[in-house]
Amino acid sequence: RASGTEPLLRIMVESPDSEQANRCARIFSRFIGEQNCLNELAEKIFGKKLFKVSYTKEDRPREFTLFFKPTRKNYLDFVLLLDKMVSDNINKDFFRGEVDLEELVPIEGGMVERRQKGTLRIFEDWMRKKCNGADDAIQEIFKVFKKVRKERQEPAHKITANDYDKNYDKKQKELICEAYESMMNLRMAFASHEDAKGFEVPGWLDPAKITPF
């Protein structure tokens, strides 16, 4: 498991405003870069795209950046966007025939009901099948994406006050750093596949460059 987001987060939080803004902007670009590499690797190895939509540093959701005001609404809007870019963007057909896309759920009267699995659950099941003995690492990778999904569901069920709190700045930075690290680790896992030989990762995504960029 690659590491480095803790010093990066410290730099993001403690740097002067202009320097901080530049560093933060780059972590958003790195996230997109890792997601694109992962998608390209999936297509090279398995012949199918893992994500339905690919973004670029130039062509991405306008809101995928630091928000202007640290309010609860802005934070939850960012959570919603991040979840759409990850879990809602996962291509279920990528896993078809490899893992079950449905599950049987007990209901009243001793009956069971067949329900669709969520995309994160399907992806995690597939990773566990493909990467024997890596359960702890896989759990850690998907933890942040599940956290995003859980936080997204909160505003959908209740009205939330749009309070102003500088802690939302820190929460957003922590979330994008954690999401970036998980996306990077997924890309590195795919890159270790024998059929990934010859795939070149852009130099600017080198994990060794994460702190000084």
Coordinates of N, CA and C in Angstrom, one line a residue:
R1 N 0.8 -1.2 0.0 CA 0.0 0.0 0.0 C 0.9 1.2 0.0
A2 N 0.7 2.1 -1.0 CA 1.5 3.3 -1.1 C 1.1 4.3 0.0
S3 N 2.0 5.1 0.4 CA 1.7 6.1 1.5 C 2.2 7.4 1.1
G4 N 1.8 8.4 1.8 CA 2.3 9.7 1.5 C 1.3 10.8 1.6
T5 N 0.0 10.5 1.8 CA -1.0 11.5 1.8 C -1.0 12.3 3.1
E6 N -0.4 11.7 4.2 CA -0.4 12.5 5.5 C 0.5 13.7 5.3
P7 N 1.8 13.5 4.8 CA 2.6 14.7 4.6 C 2.0 15.7 3.6
L8 N 1.3 15.1 2.6 CA 0.7 16.0 1.6 C -0.4 16.8 2.2
L9 N -1.2 16.2 3.1 CA -2.3 16.9 3.7 C -1.7 18.0 4.6
R10 N -0.6 17.7 5.3 CA 0.0 18.7 6.2 C 0.4 19.9 5.4
I11 N 1.0 19.6 4.2 CA 1.4 20.7 3.3 C 0.2 21.5 2.8
M12 N -0.9 20.8 2.5 CA -2.1 21.5 2.0 C -2.7 22.4 3.1
V13 N -2.6 21.9 4.3 CA -3.2 22.7 5.4 C -2.4 23.8 5.9
E14 N -1.0 23.6 5.9 CA -0.2 24.6 6.5 C 0.5 25.6 5.6
S15 N 0.4 25.4 4.3 CA 1.0 26.3 3.3 C 0.3 27.6 3.3
P16 N 1.0 28.7 2.8 CA 0.4 30.0 2.6 C -0.7 29.8 1.6
D17 N -1.7 30.7 1.6 CA -2.9 30.6 0.8 C -2.7 30.3 -0.7
S18 N -1.8 31.1 -1.4 CA -1.6 30.9 -2.8 C -0.9 29.6 -3.1
E19 N 0.1 29.2 -2.3 CA 0.8 28.0 -2.5 C -0.1 26.8 -2.2
Q20 N -0.9 27.0 -1.1 CA -1.9 25.9 -0.8 C -2.9 25.6 -1.9
A21 N -3.4 26.7 -2.5 CA -4.3 26.6 -3.6 C -3.7 25.8 -4.7
N22 N -2.5 26.1 -5.1 CA -1.8 25.4 -6.2 C -1.6 23.9 -5.9
R23 N -1.2 23.6 -4.7 CA -1.0 22.2 -4.3 C -2.3 21.4 -4.3
C24 N -3.3 22.1 -3.7 CA -4.6 21.4 -3.7 C -5.2 21.2 -5.1
A25 N -5.0 22.1 -6.0 CA -5.5 21.9 -7.4 C -4.8 20.7 -8.0
R26 N -3.5 20.5 -7.7 CA -2.8 19.4 -8.3 C -3.3 18.1 -7.7
I27 N -3.7 18.0 -6.5 CA -4.2 16.7 -6.0 C -5.5 16.3 -6.7
F28 N -6.3 17.2 -7.0 CA -7.5 16.9 -7.8 C -7.1 16.4 -9.2
S29 N -6.1 17.0 -9.8 CA -5.7 16.6 -11.1 C -5.1 15.2 -11.0
R30 N -4.3 14.9 -9.9 CA -3.7 13.6 -9.7 C -4.8 12.5 -9.6
F31 N -5.8 12.8 -8.9 CA -6.9 11.9 -8.7 C -7.5 11.5 -10.1
I32 N -7.8 12.5 -10.9 CA -8.3 12.2 -12.3 C -7.3 11.4 -13.1
G33 N -6.0 11.8 -13.0 CA -4.9 11.1 -13.7 C -4.9 9.6 -13.3
E34 N -5.0 9.3 -12.0 CA -5.0 7.9 -11.6 C -6.2 7.2 -12.0
Q35 N -7.3 7.8 -12.0 CA -8.6 7.2 -12.5 C -8.5 6.9 -13.9
N36 N -7.9 7.8 -14.7 CA -7.8 7.5 -16.2 C -6.8 6.4 -16.4
C37 N -5.7 6.4 -15.7 CA -4.7 5.3 -15.9 C -5.4 3.9 -15.5
L38 N -6.2 3.9 -14.5 CA -6.8 2.7 -14.0 C -7.8 2.2 -15.1
N39 N -8.5 3.2 -15.7 CA -9.4 2.8 -16.8 C -8.7 2.3 -18.0
E40 N -7.6 2.9 -18.4 CA -6.8 2.4 -19.5 C -6.2 1.1 -19.2
L41 N -5.8 0.8 -18.0 CA -5.2 -0.5 -17.6 C -6.3 -1.6 -17.7
A42 N -7.5 -1.3 -17.2 CA -8.6 -2.2 -17.3 C -8.9 -2.6 -18.7
E43 N -8.9 -1.6 -19.6 CA -9.2 -1.9 -21.0 C -8.0 -2.7 -21.7
K44 N -6.8 -2.4 -21.3 CA -5.7 -3.1 -21.9 C -5.6 -4.6 -21.4
I45 N -5.9 -4.8 -20.1 CA -5.8 -6.1 -19.5 C -7.0 -7.0 -19.8
F46 N -8.2 -6.4 -19.6 CA -9.5 -7.2 -19.7 C -10.4 -6.8 -20.9
G47 N -9.9 -5.8 -21.7 CA -10.7 -5.5 -22.9 C -12.0 -4.7 -22.6
K48 N -12.2 -4.3 -21.4 CA -13.4 -3.5 -21.0 C -13.0 -2.3 -20.1
K49 N -13.8 -1.3 -20.2 CA -13.6 -0.1 -19.4 C -14.2 -0.3 -18.0
L50 N -13.4 0.1 -17.0 CA -13.9 0.0 -15.6 C -14.8 1.1 -15.2
F51 N -14.5 2.3 -15.8 CA -15.4 3.5 -15.5 C -16.1 3.9 -16.8
K52 N -17.3 4.3 -16.7 CA -18.1 4.6 -17.9 C -17.6 5.9 -18.5
V53 N -17.2 6.9 -17.7 CA -16.8 8.2 -18.1 C -15.4 8.5 -17.7
S54 N -14.6 9.0 -18.6 CA -13.2 9.4 -18.3 C -13.1 10.9 -18.3
Y55 N -12.4 11.5 -17.3 CA -12.3 12.9 -17.2 C -10.8 13.3 -17.5
T56 N -10.6 14.5 -17.8 CA -9.2 15.0 -17.9 C -9.0 16.2 -17.0
K57 N -7.8 16.6 -16.9 CA -7.5 17.8 -16.1 C -8.2 19.0 -16.6
E58 N -8.4 19.1 -17.9 CA -9.1 20.2 -18.5 C -10.6 20.0 -18.6
D59 N -11.0 18.8 -18.9 CA -12.4 18.5 -19.0 C -12.9 17.7 -17.9
R60 N -13.4 18.3 -16.9 CA -13.9 17.7 -15.6 C -15.0 18.5 -15.0
P61 N -15.7 18.0 -14.1 CA -16.7 18.8 -13.4 C -16.1 20.1 -12.8
R62 N -16.8 21.2 -13.1 CA -16.2 22.5 -12.6 C -16.1 22.5 -11.1
E63 N -17.0 21.8 -10.4 CA -17.0 21.8 -8.9 C -16.0 20.9 -8.3
F64 N -15.3 20.1 -9.2 CA -14.3 19.2 -8.6 C -13.0 20.0 -8.3
T65 N -13.0 20.8 -7.3 CA -11.9 21.6 -6.8 C -12.3 22.0 -5.4
L66 N -11.4 22.9 -4.8 CA -11.7 23.4 -3.5 C -12.9 24.3 -3.6
F67 N -13.8 24.2 -2.6 CA -14.9 25.1 -2.6 C -14.6 26.5 -2.0
F68 N -15.3 27.5 -2.4 CA -15.0 28.9 -2.1 C -15.3 29.2 -0.6
K69 N -16.4 28.6 -0.1 CA -16.8 28.9 1.3 C -16.9 27.5 2.0
P70 N -16.4 27.4 3.2 CA -16.5 26.1 3.9 C -17.8 26.0 4.7
T71 N -18.8 25.7 3.9 CA -20.2 25.5 4.4 C -20.5 24.0 4.3
R72 N -21.5 23.6 5.1 CA -22.0 22.2 5.1 C -22.5 21.8 3.7
K73 N -23.3 22.8 3.1 CA -23.8 22.5 1.8 C -22.7 22.2 0.7
N74 N -21.7 23.1 0.8 CA -20.6 22.9 -0.2 C -19.9 21.6 0.0
Y75 N -19.7 21.3 1.3 CA -19.0 20.0 1.6 C -19.8 18.8 1.1
L76 N -21.1 18.8 1.4 CA -22.0 17.7 0.9 C -22.2 17.7 -0.6
D77 N -22.2 18.8 -1.2 CA -22.2 18.9 -2.7 C -20.9 18.2 -3.3
F78 N -19.8 18.5 -2.6 CA -18.5 17.8 -3.1 C -18.6 16.3 -2.9
V79 N -19.1 15.9 -1.7 CA -19.2 14.4 -1.5 C -20.1 13.8 -2.5
L80 N -21.2 14.4 -2.9 CA -22.1 13.9 -3.9 C -21.4 13.8 -5.3
L81 N -20.6 14.8 -5.6 CA -19.9 14.8 -6.9 C -18.8 13.7 -6.9
L82 N -18.1 13.6 -5.8 CA -17.0 12.5 -5.7 C -17.6 11.1 -5.9
D83 N -18.8 10.9 -5.2 CA -19.4 9.6 -5.3 C -19.9 9.4 -6.7
K84 N -20.4 10.4 -7.4 CA -20.8 10.2 -8.8 C -19.7 9.9 -9.7
M85 N -18.5 10.5 -9.4 CA -17.3 10.2 -10.2 C -16.7 8.8 -10.0
V86 N -17.0 8.3 -8.8 CA -16.5 6.9 -8.5 C -17.5 5.9 -8.6
S87 N -18.4 5.7 -7.6 CA -19.3 4.6 -7.5 C -20.4 4.6 -8.6
D88 N -20.9 5.8 -8.9 CA -21.9 5.9 -10.0 C -21.3 5.7 -11.3
N89 N -20.0 5.8 -11.4 CA -19.3 5.8 -12.7 C -18.8 4.4 -13.0
I90 N -18.9 3.5 -12.1 CA -18.3 2.1 -12.3 C -19.2 1.4 -13.3
N91 N -18.6 0.7 -14.2 CA -19.3 0.0 -15.3 C -19.5 -1.5 -14.8
K92 N -20.8 -1.8 -14.5 CA -21.1 -3.1 -14.0 C -20.8 -4.2 -15.0
D93 N -20.9 -3.9 -16.3 CA -20.6 -4.9 -17.3 C -19.2 -5.4 -17.2
F94 N -18.3 -4.6 -16.6 CA -16.9 -5.0 -16.5 C -16.8 -6.3 -15.7
F95 N -17.7 -6.5 -14.7 CA -17.6 -7.6 -13.8 C -18.6 -8.8 -14.2
R96 N -19.4 -8.6 -15.2 CA -20.4 -9.6 -15.6 C -19.7 -10.9 -15.9
G97 N -20.2 -12.0 -15.3 CA -19.6 -13.3 -15.5 C -18.5 -13.6 -14.6
E98 N -18.0 -12.6 -13.8 CA -16.9 -12.8 -12.9 C -17.3 -13.0 -11.4
V99 N -18.3 -12.1 -11.0 CA -18.8 -12.2 -9.7 C -20.3 -12.0 -9.8
D100 N -21.1 -12.3 -8.8 CA -22.5 -12.2 -8.8 C -22.8 -10.7 -8.7
L101 N -23.7 -10.2 -9.5 CA -24.2 -8.8 -9.5 C -25.4 -8.6 -8.6
E102 N -25.9 -9.8 -8.2 CA -27.1 -9.7 -7.3 C -26.8 -10.6 -6.1
E103 N -27.7 -10.4 -5.1 CA -27.6 -11.2 -3.9 C -29.0 -11.5 -3.3
L104 N -29.1 -12.6 -2.6 CA -30.3 -13.0 -1.9 C -30.4 -12.4 -0.5
V105 N -31.5 -11.6 -0.3 CA -31.6 -10.9 1.0 C -32.8 -11.5 1.7
P106 N -32.7 -11.9 3.0 CA -33.8 -12.5 3.8 C -34.9 -11.4 4.0
I107 N -36.2 -11.7 3.8 CA -37.2 -10.8 4.1 C -38.3 -11.5 5.0
E108 N -39.4 -10.8 5.3 CA -40.4 -11.4 6.2 C -40.9 -12.7 5.7
G109 N -41.4 -13.5 6.6 CA -42.0 -14.8 6.3 C -41.0 -15.8 5.9
G110 N -39.8 -15.7 6.2 CA -38.8 -16.7 5.9 C -38.5 -16.7 4.4
M111 N -38.8 -15.7 3.7 CA -38.6 -15.6 2.2 C -37.3 -14.9 2.0
V112 N -36.8 -15.0 0.7 CA -35.6 -14.2 0.3 C -36.0 -13.4 -0.9
E113 N -35.3 -12.3 -1.1 CA -35.5 -11.4 -2.2 C -34.2 -11.2 -2.9
R114 N -34.2 -11.2 -4.3 CA -33.1 -11.0 -5.1 C -32.9 -9.5 -5.3
R115 N -31.7 -9.0 -4.9 CA -31.5 -7.5 -5.0 C -30.2 -7.3 -5.7
Q116 N -30.1 -6.2 -6.4 CA -28.9 -5.8 -7.1 C -27.8 -5.3 -6.1
K117 N -26.6 -5.8 -6.2 CA -25.5 -5.3 -5.4 C -25.1 -3.9 -5.8
G118 N -24.6 -3.1 -4.9 CA -24.1 -1.8 -5.2 C -22.8 -2.0 -6.0
T119 N -22.4 -1.0 -6.8 CA -21.2 -1.1 -7.6 C -19.9 -1.2 -6.7
L120 N -19.8 -0.5 -5.6 CA -18.6 -0.7 -4.8 C -18.5 -2.1 -4.2
R121 N -19.6 -2.7 -3.8 CA -19.7 -4.1 -3.3 C -19.2 -5.0 -4.4
I122 N -19.7 -4.8 -5.6 CA -19.3 -5.7 -6.8 C -17.8 -5.6 -7.0
F123 N -17.3 -4.3 -7.1 CA -15.9 -4.1 -7.4 C -15.0 -4.7 -6.3
E124 N -15.4 -4.6 -5.0 CA -14.6 -5.1 -3.9 C -14.7 -6.6 -4.0
D125 N -15.8 -7.2 -4.3 CA -15.9 -8.7 -4.4 C -15.0 -9.2 -5.5
W126 N -14.9 -8.5 -6.6 CA -14.1 -8.8 -7.7 C -12.6 -8.8 -7.3
M127 N -12.2 -7.7 -6.6 CA -10.8 -7.5 -6.2 C -10.4 -8.7 -5.3
R128 N -11.3 -9.0 -4.4 CA -11.0 -10.1 -3.4 C -10.8 -11.4 -4.2
K129 N -11.6 -11.6 -5.2 CA -11.4 -12.9 -6.0 C -10.1 -12.9 -6.8
K130 N -9.7 -11.7 -7.3 CA -8.5 -11.6 -8.1 C -7.2 -11.5 -7.3
C131 N -7.3 -11.0 -6.1 CA -6.1 -10.7 -5.3 C -6.2 -11.6 -4.0
N132 N -5.9 -12.8 -4.1 CA -5.9 -13.7 -3.0 C -4.9 -13.3 -1.9
G133 N -5.4 -13.2 -0.6 CA -4.5 -12.9 0.4 C -4.3 -11.4 0.7
A134 N -5.0 -10.6 0.0 CA -4.9 -9.1 0.1 C -6.1 -8.5 0.7
D135 N -6.8 -9.3 1.5 CA -8.1 -8.8 2.0 C -8.0 -7.5 2.8
D136 N -6.9 -7.4 3.7 CA -6.8 -6.2 4.5 C -6.5 -4.9 3.6
A137 N -5.7 -5.1 2.6 CA -5.3 -4.0 1.7 C -6.6 -3.6 0.9
I138 N -7.3 -4.5 0.5 CA -8.5 -4.2 -0.3 C -9.6 -3.5 0.6
Q139 N -9.7 -4.0 1.8 CA -10.6 -3.3 2.7 C -10.2 -1.9 2.9
E140 N -9.0 -1.6 3.1 CA -8.5 -0.2 3.3 C -8.7 0.6 2.1
I141 N -8.5 0.1 0.9 CA -8.8 0.8 -0.4 C -10.2 1.3 -0.5
F142 N -11.1 0.4 -0.2 CA -12.6 0.7 -0.4 C -13.2 1.4 0.8
K143 N -12.5 1.5 1.9 CA -13.0 2.2 3.1 C -13.4 3.6 2.8
V144 N -12.6 4.3 2.1 CA -12.8 5.8 1.8 C -14.0 5.9 0.8
F145 N -14.1 5.1 -0.2 CA -15.2 5.2 -1.1 C -16.6 4.8 -0.4
K146 N -16.5 3.9 0.5 CA -17.7 3.6 1.3 C -18.1 4.8 2.2
K147 N -17.1 5.4 2.7 CA -17.3 6.6 3.5 C -18.0 7.7 2.7
V148 N -17.5 7.9 1.5 CA -18.1 8.9 0.6 C -19.6 8.5 0.4
R149 N -19.8 7.3 0.1 CA -21.2 6.8 -0.2 C -22.1 7.1 1.0
K150 N -21.6 6.7 2.2 CA -22.4 6.9 3.4 C -22.7 8.4 3.6
E151 N -21.7 9.2 3.5 CA -21.9 10.7 3.7 C -22.9 11.3 2.6
R152 N -22.8 10.7 1.4 CA -23.7 11.2 0.4 C -25.2 10.9 0.7
Q153 N -25.4 9.8 1.4 CA -26.8 9.3 1.7 C -27.4 10.2 2.8
E154 N -26.6 10.8 3.6 CA -27.1 11.6 4.7 C -28.0 12.7 4.3
P155 N -27.5 13.6 3.4 CA -28.4 14.7 3.0 C -29.7 14.3 2.2
A156 N -29.6 13.1 1.7 CA -30.8 12.6 0.9 C -32.0 12.3 1.8
H157 N -31.7 12.1 3.1 CA -32.8 11.7 4.0 C -33.2 12.7 5.0
K158 N -32.5 13.8 5.1 CA -32.9 14.9 6.0 C -32.4 16.2 5.6
I159 N -33.1 17.3 6.0 CA -32.7 18.6 5.7 C -31.5 19.0 6.6
T160 N -30.5 19.5 6.0 CA -29.3 19.9 6.8 C -29.1 21.4 6.8
A161 N -28.7 21.9 8.0 CA -28.4 23.4 8.1 C -27.1 23.7 7.3
N162 N -27.1 24.8 6.6 CA -26.0 25.2 5.8 C -25.1 26.1 6.7
D163 N -24.5 25.5 7.7 CA -23.7 26.2 8.6 C -22.3 26.4 8.0
Y164 N -21.7 27.5 8.5 CA -20.3 27.9 8.0 C -19.3 27.4 9.1
D165 N -18.3 26.6 8.7 CA -17.4 26.1 9.6 C -16.1 25.8 8.8
K166 N -15.0 26.4 9.3 CA -13.7 26.2 8.6 C -13.2 24.7 8.6
N167 N -13.8 23.9 9.5 CA -13.4 22.5 9.5 C -13.8 21.8 8.3
Y168 N -14.8 22.4 7.5 CA -15.2 21.7 6.3 C -14.1 21.8 5.2
D169 N -13.2 22.8 5.3 CA -12.1 22.9 4.5 C -11.2 21.7 4.7
K170 N -10.9 21.5 6.0 CA -10.0 20.3 6.3 C -10.6 19.0 6.0
K171 N -12.0 18.9 6.2 CA -12.6 17.6 5.8 C -12.6 17.3 4.3
Q172 N -12.7 18.4 3.5 CA -12.6 18.2 2.1 C -11.2 17.7 1.7
K173 N -10.2 18.4 2.2 CA -8.8 18.1 1.9 C -8.5 16.6 2.3
E174 N -8.9 16.3 3.5 CA -8.7 14.9 4.0 C -9.4 13.9 3.0
L175 N -10.6 14.2 2.6 CA -11.3 13.3 1.8 C -10.7 13.1 0.4
I176 N -10.3 14.2 -0.2 CA -9.7 14.1 -1.5 C -8.3 13.4 -1.5
C177 N -7.6 13.6 -0.4 CA -6.3 12.9 -0.2 C -6.5 11.4 0.0
E178 N -7.5 11.0 0.8 CA -7.8 9.6 1.0 C -8.3 9.0 -0.3
A179 N -9.1 9.7 -1.0 CA -9.7 9.1 -2.3 C -8.5 9.0 -3.3
Y180 N -7.7 10.0 -3.3 CA -6.5 9.9 -4.3 C -5.6 8.7 -3.9
E181 N -5.3 8.5 -2.7 CA -4.5 7.3 -2.3 C -5.1 6.0 -2.7
S182 N -6.4 5.9 -2.4 CA -7.1 4.6 -2.8 C -7.1 4.4 -4.3
M183 N -7.4 5.5 -5.1 CA -7.4 5.4 -6.5 C -6.0 5.0 -7.0
M184 N -4.9 5.6 -6.4 CA -3.6 5.3 -6.8 C -3.2 3.8 -6.5
N185 N -3.7 3.3 -5.4 CA -3.4 1.9 -5.0 C -4.1 0.9 -5.9
L186 N -5.3 1.3 -6.3 CA -6.0 0.5 -7.3 C -5.3 0.4 -8.6
R187 N -4.8 1.6 -9.1 CA -4.0 1.6 -10.3 C -2.8 0.8 -10.2
M188 N -2.1 0.9 -9.1 CA -0.8 0.1 -8.9 C -1.1 -1.4 -8.8
A189 N -2.3 -1.8 -8.3 CA -2.7 -3.2 -8.3 C -2.9 -3.7 -9.7
F190 N -3.6 -2.9 -10.5 CA -3.8 -3.3 -11.9 C -2.5 -3.4 -12.7
A191 N -1.6 -2.4 -12.4 CA -0.4 -2.3 -13.1 C 0.5 -3.5 -12.8
S192 N 0.3 -4.2 -11.8 CA 1.1 -5.4 -11.4 C 0.7 -6.7 -12.2
H193 N -0.5 -6.6 -12.9 CA -1.0 -7.7 -13.7 C 0.0 -8.0 -14.8
E194 N 0.2 -9.3 -15.1 CA 1.1 -9.7 -16.2 C 0.8 -9.1 -17.5
D195 N -0.5 -8.9 -17.8 CA -0.9 -8.3 -19.1 C -0.8 -6.8 -19.2
A196 N -0.3 -6.2 -18.1 CA -0.1 -4.8 -18.1 C 1.3 -4.4 -18.6
K197 N 2.1 -5.3 -18.9 CA 3.4 -5.0 -19.4 C 3.4 -4.1 -20.5
G198 N 4.3 -3.1 -20.5 CA 4.4 -2.1 -21.5 C 3.6 -0.9 -21.3
F199 N 2.7 -0.9 -20.3 CA 1.8 0.3 -20.0 C 2.7 1.3 -19.2
E200 N 2.7 2.5 -19.7 CA 3.5 3.5 -19.1 C 2.6 4.5 -18.3
V201 N 2.9 4.7 -17.0 CA 2.2 5.6 -16.2 C 2.9 7.0 -16.4
P202 N 2.2 8.1 -16.6 CA 2.8 9.4 -16.7 C 3.7 9.7 -15.5
G203 N 4.9 10.3 -15.8 CA 5.8 10.5 -14.7 C 5.3 11.4 -13.6
W204 N 4.3 12.3 -14.0 CA 3.8 13.2 -13.0 C 2.9 12.5 -11.9
L205 N 2.6 11.3 -12.2 CA 1.8 10.5 -11.2 C 2.7 9.6 -10.3
D206 N 4.0 9.7 -10.5 CA 5.0 9.0 -9.6 C 4.7 9.3 -8.2
P207 N 4.4 8.2 -7.3 CA 4.1 8.4 -5.9 C 5.3 9.1 -5.2
A208 N 6.5 8.9 -5.7 CA 7.7 9.4 -5.0 C 7.7 10.9 -5.1
K209 N 6.9 11.5 -6.0 CA 6.8 12.9 -6.2 C 5.7 13.6 -5.4
I210 N 5.0 12.8 -4.6 CA 3.7 13.3 -4.0 C 4.0 14.5 -3.1
T211 N 5.0 14.4 -2.3 CA 5.2 15.5 -1.3 C 5.7 16.8 -1.9
P212 N 6.7 16.8 -2.8 CA 7.2 18.1 -3.3 C 6.4 18.7 -4.4
F213 N 5.4 18.1 -5.0 CA 4.8 18.6 -6.2 C 4.2 19.9 -6.0

